[in-house]
mmCIF file of C-alpha atoms in Angstrom:
data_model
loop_
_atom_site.group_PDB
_atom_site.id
_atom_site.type_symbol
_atom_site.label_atom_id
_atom_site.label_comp_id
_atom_site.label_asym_id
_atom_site.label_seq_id
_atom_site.Cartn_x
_atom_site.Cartn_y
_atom_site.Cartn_z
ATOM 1 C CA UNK A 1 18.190 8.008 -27.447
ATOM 2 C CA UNK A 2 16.836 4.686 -28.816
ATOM 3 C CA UNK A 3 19.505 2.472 -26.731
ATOM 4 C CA UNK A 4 18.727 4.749 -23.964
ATOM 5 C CA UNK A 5 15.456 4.054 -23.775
ATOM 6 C CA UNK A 6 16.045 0.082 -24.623
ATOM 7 C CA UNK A 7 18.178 0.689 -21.112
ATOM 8 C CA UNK A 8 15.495 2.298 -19.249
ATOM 9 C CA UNK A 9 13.069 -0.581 -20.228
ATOM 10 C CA UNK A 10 15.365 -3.782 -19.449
ATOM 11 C CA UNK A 11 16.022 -1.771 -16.529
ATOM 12 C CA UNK A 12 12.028 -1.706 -15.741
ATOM 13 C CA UNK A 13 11.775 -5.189 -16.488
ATOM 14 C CA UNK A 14 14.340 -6.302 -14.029
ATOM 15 C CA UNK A 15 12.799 -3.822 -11.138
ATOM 16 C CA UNK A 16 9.640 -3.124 -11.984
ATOM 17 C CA UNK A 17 8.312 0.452 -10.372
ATOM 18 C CA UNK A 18 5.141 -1.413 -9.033
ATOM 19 C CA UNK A 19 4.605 -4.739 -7.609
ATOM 20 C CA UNK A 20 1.609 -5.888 -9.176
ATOM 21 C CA UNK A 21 -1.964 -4.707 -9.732
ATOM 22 C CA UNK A 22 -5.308 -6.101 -8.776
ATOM 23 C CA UNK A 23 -7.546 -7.130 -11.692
ATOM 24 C CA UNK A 24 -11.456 -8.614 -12.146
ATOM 25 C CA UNK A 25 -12.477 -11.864 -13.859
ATOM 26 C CA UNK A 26 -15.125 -10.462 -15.612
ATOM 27 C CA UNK A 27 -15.927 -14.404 -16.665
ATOM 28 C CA UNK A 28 -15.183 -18.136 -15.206
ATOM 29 C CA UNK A 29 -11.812 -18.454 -16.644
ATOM 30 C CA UNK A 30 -8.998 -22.017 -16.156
ATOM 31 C CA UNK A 31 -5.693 -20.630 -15.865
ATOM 32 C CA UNK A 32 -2.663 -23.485 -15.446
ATOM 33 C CA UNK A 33 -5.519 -26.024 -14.392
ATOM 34 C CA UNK A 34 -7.462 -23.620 -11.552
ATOM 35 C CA UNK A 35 -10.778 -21.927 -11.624
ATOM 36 C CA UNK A 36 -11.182 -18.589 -11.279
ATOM 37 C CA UNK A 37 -15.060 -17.654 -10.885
ATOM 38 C CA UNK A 38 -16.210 -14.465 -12.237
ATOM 39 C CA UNK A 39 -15.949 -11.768 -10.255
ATOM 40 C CA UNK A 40 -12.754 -13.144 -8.304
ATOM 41 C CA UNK A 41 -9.550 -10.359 -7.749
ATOM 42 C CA UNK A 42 -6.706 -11.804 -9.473
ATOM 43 C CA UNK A 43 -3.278 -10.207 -8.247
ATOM 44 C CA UNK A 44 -0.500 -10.076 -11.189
ATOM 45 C CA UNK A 45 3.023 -10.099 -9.943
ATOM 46 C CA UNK A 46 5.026 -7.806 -12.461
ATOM 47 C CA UNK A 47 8.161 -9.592 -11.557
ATOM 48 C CA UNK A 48 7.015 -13.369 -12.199
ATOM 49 C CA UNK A 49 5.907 -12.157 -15.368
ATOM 50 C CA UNK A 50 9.625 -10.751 -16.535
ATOM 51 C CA UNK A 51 11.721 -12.922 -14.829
ATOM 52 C CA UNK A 52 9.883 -16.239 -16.643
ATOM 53 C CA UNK A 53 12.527 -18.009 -19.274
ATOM 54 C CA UNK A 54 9.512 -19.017 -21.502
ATOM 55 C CA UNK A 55 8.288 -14.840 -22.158
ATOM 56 C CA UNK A 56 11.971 -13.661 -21.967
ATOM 57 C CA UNK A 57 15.287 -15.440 -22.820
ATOM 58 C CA UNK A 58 17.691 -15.411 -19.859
ATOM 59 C CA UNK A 59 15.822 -13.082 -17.624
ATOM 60 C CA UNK A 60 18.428 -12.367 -15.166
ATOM 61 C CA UNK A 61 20.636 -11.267 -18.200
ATOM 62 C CA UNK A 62 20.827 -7.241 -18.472
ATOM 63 C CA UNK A 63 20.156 -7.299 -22.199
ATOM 64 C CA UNK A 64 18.891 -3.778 -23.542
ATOM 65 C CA UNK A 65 18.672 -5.409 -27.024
ATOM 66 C CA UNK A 66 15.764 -7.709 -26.083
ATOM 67 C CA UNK A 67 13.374 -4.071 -26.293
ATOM 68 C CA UNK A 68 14.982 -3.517 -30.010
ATOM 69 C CA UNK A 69 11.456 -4.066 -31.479
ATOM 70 C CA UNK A 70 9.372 -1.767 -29.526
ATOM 71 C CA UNK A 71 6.937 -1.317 -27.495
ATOM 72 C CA UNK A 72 8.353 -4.881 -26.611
ATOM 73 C CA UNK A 73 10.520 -8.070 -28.036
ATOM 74 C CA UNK A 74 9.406 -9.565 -31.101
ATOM 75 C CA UNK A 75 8.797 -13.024 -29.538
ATOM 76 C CA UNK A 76 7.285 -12.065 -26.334
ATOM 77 C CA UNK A 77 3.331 -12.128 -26.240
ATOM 78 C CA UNK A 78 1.712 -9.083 -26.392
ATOM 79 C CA UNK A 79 1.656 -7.647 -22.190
ATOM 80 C CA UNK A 80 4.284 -9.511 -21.004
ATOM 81 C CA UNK A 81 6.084 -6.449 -20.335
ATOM 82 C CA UNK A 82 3.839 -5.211 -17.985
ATOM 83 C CA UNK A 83 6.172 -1.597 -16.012
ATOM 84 C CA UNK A 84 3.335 0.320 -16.757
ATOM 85 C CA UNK A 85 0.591 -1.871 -17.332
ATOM 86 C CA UNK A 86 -1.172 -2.585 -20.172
ATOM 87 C CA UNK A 87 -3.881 -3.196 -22.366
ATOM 88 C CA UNK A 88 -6.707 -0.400 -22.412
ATOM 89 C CA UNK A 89 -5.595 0.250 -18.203
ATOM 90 C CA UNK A 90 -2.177 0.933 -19.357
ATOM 91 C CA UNK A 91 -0.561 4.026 -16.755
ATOM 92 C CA UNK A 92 -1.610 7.529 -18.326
ATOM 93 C CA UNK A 93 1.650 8.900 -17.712
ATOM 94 C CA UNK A 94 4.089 6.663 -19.735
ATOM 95 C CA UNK A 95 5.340 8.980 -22.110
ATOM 96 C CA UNK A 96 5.501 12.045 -19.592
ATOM 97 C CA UNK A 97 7.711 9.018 -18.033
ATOM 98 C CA UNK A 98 9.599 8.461 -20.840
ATOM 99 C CA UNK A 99 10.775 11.394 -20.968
ATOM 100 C CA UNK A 100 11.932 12.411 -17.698
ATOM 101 C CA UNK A 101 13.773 8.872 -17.629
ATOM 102 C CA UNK A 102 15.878 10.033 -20.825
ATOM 103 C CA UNK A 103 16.324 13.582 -19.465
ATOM 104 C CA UNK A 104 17.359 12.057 -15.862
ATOM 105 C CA UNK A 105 19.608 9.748 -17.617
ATOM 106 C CA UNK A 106 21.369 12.370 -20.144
ATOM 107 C CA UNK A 107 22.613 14.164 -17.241
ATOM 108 C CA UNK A 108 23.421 11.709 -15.059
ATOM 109 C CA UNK A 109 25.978 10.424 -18.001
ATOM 110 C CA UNK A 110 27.152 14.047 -18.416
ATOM 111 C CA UNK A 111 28.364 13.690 -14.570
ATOM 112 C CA UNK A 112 28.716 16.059 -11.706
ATOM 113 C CA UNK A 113 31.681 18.205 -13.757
ATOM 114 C CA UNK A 114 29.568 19.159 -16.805
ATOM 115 C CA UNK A 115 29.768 22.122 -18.474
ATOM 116 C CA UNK A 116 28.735 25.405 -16.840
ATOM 117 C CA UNK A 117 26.724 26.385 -20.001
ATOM 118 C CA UNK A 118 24.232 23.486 -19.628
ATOM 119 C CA UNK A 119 23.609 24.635 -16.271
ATOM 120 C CA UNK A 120 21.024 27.226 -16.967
ATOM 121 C CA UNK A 121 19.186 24.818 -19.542
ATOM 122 C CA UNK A 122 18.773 22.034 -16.748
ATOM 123 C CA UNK A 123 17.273 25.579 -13.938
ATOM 124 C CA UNK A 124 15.193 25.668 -17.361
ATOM 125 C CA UNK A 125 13.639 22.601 -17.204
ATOM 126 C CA UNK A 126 12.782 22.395 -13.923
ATOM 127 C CA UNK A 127 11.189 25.620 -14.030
ATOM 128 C CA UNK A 128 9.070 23.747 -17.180
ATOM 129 C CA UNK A 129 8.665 20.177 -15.362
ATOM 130 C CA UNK A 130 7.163 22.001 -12.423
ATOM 131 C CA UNK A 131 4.860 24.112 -14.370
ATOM 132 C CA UNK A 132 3.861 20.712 -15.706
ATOM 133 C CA UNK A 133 3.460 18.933 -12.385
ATOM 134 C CA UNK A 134 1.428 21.766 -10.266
ATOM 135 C CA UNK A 135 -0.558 22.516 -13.495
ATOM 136 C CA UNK A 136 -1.452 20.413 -15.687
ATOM 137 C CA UNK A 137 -0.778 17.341 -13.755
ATOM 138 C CA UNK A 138 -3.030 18.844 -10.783
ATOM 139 C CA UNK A 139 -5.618 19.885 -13.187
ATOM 140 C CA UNK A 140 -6.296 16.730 -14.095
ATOM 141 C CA UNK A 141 -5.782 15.080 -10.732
ATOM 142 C CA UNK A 142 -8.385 17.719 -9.614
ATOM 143 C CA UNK A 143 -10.853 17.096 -12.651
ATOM 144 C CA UNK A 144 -10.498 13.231 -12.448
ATOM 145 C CA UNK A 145 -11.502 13.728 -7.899
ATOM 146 C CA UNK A 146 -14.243 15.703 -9.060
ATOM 147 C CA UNK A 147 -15.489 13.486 -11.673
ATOM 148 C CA UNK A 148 -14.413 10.471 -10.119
#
């Protein structure tokens, strides 16, 4: 599942899931010769960052192996990869992610002609990724509304 998941990442890199995000200057900061004043909304574009040559050799390349050293490539800076964000803000659900990605993927290489005894396994899990969802992925959307 290793490769797999190498595959799922490169393919996050090339199409990131989300745009960009808004972030704070929390201080006066020079970036590439500008000012940004404290306080200012900077807007990071996920797809400048992982398509620049200088964070990740040929970027256009499909290259699984550039995610062999996990979380991210041993000679990119630390969030460059930015799919699902990073640092302290870094999305809540990546490993819930993560998995679904590898499940989604195992089947979709097992093809539309698998074997009949694997279909009561996959009824299975989407009994259990539902329970997940409506409970304990409500629950906390429902906790975090009412505690903001």
């Amino acid at each position: 599942m290793k490769f797999t998941w190498r595959v799922a990442l490169e393919t996050l890199r090339l199409v990131p899931p989300v745009f960009g995000n808004f972030r704070r200057a929390i201080e006066d900061t020079e970036f590439d010769g500008y000012l940004i004043p404290k306080g200012w909304q900077v807007f990071l574009v996920a797809s400048v960052t992982h398509m620049d040559d200088a964070i990740f050799h040929e970027p256009a390349k499909f290259d699984p192996s550039r995610f062999k050293d996990q979380p991210s490539s041993a000679t990119a800076p630390p969030c460059s990869f930015v799919a699902f964000g990073g640092g302290p803000r870094i999305c809540i659900g990546m490993e819930f992610a993560r998995i679904e990605t590898l499940v989604t993927m195992h089947y979709l290489r097992q093809g539309p002609h698998a074997d009949a005894a694997a279909r009561p396994a996959h009824r299975a899990r989407e009994q259990v990724l539902s329970l997940i969802r409506t409970k304990i992925i409500g629950t906390w959307h429902r906790e975090f509304a009412q505690h903001g």
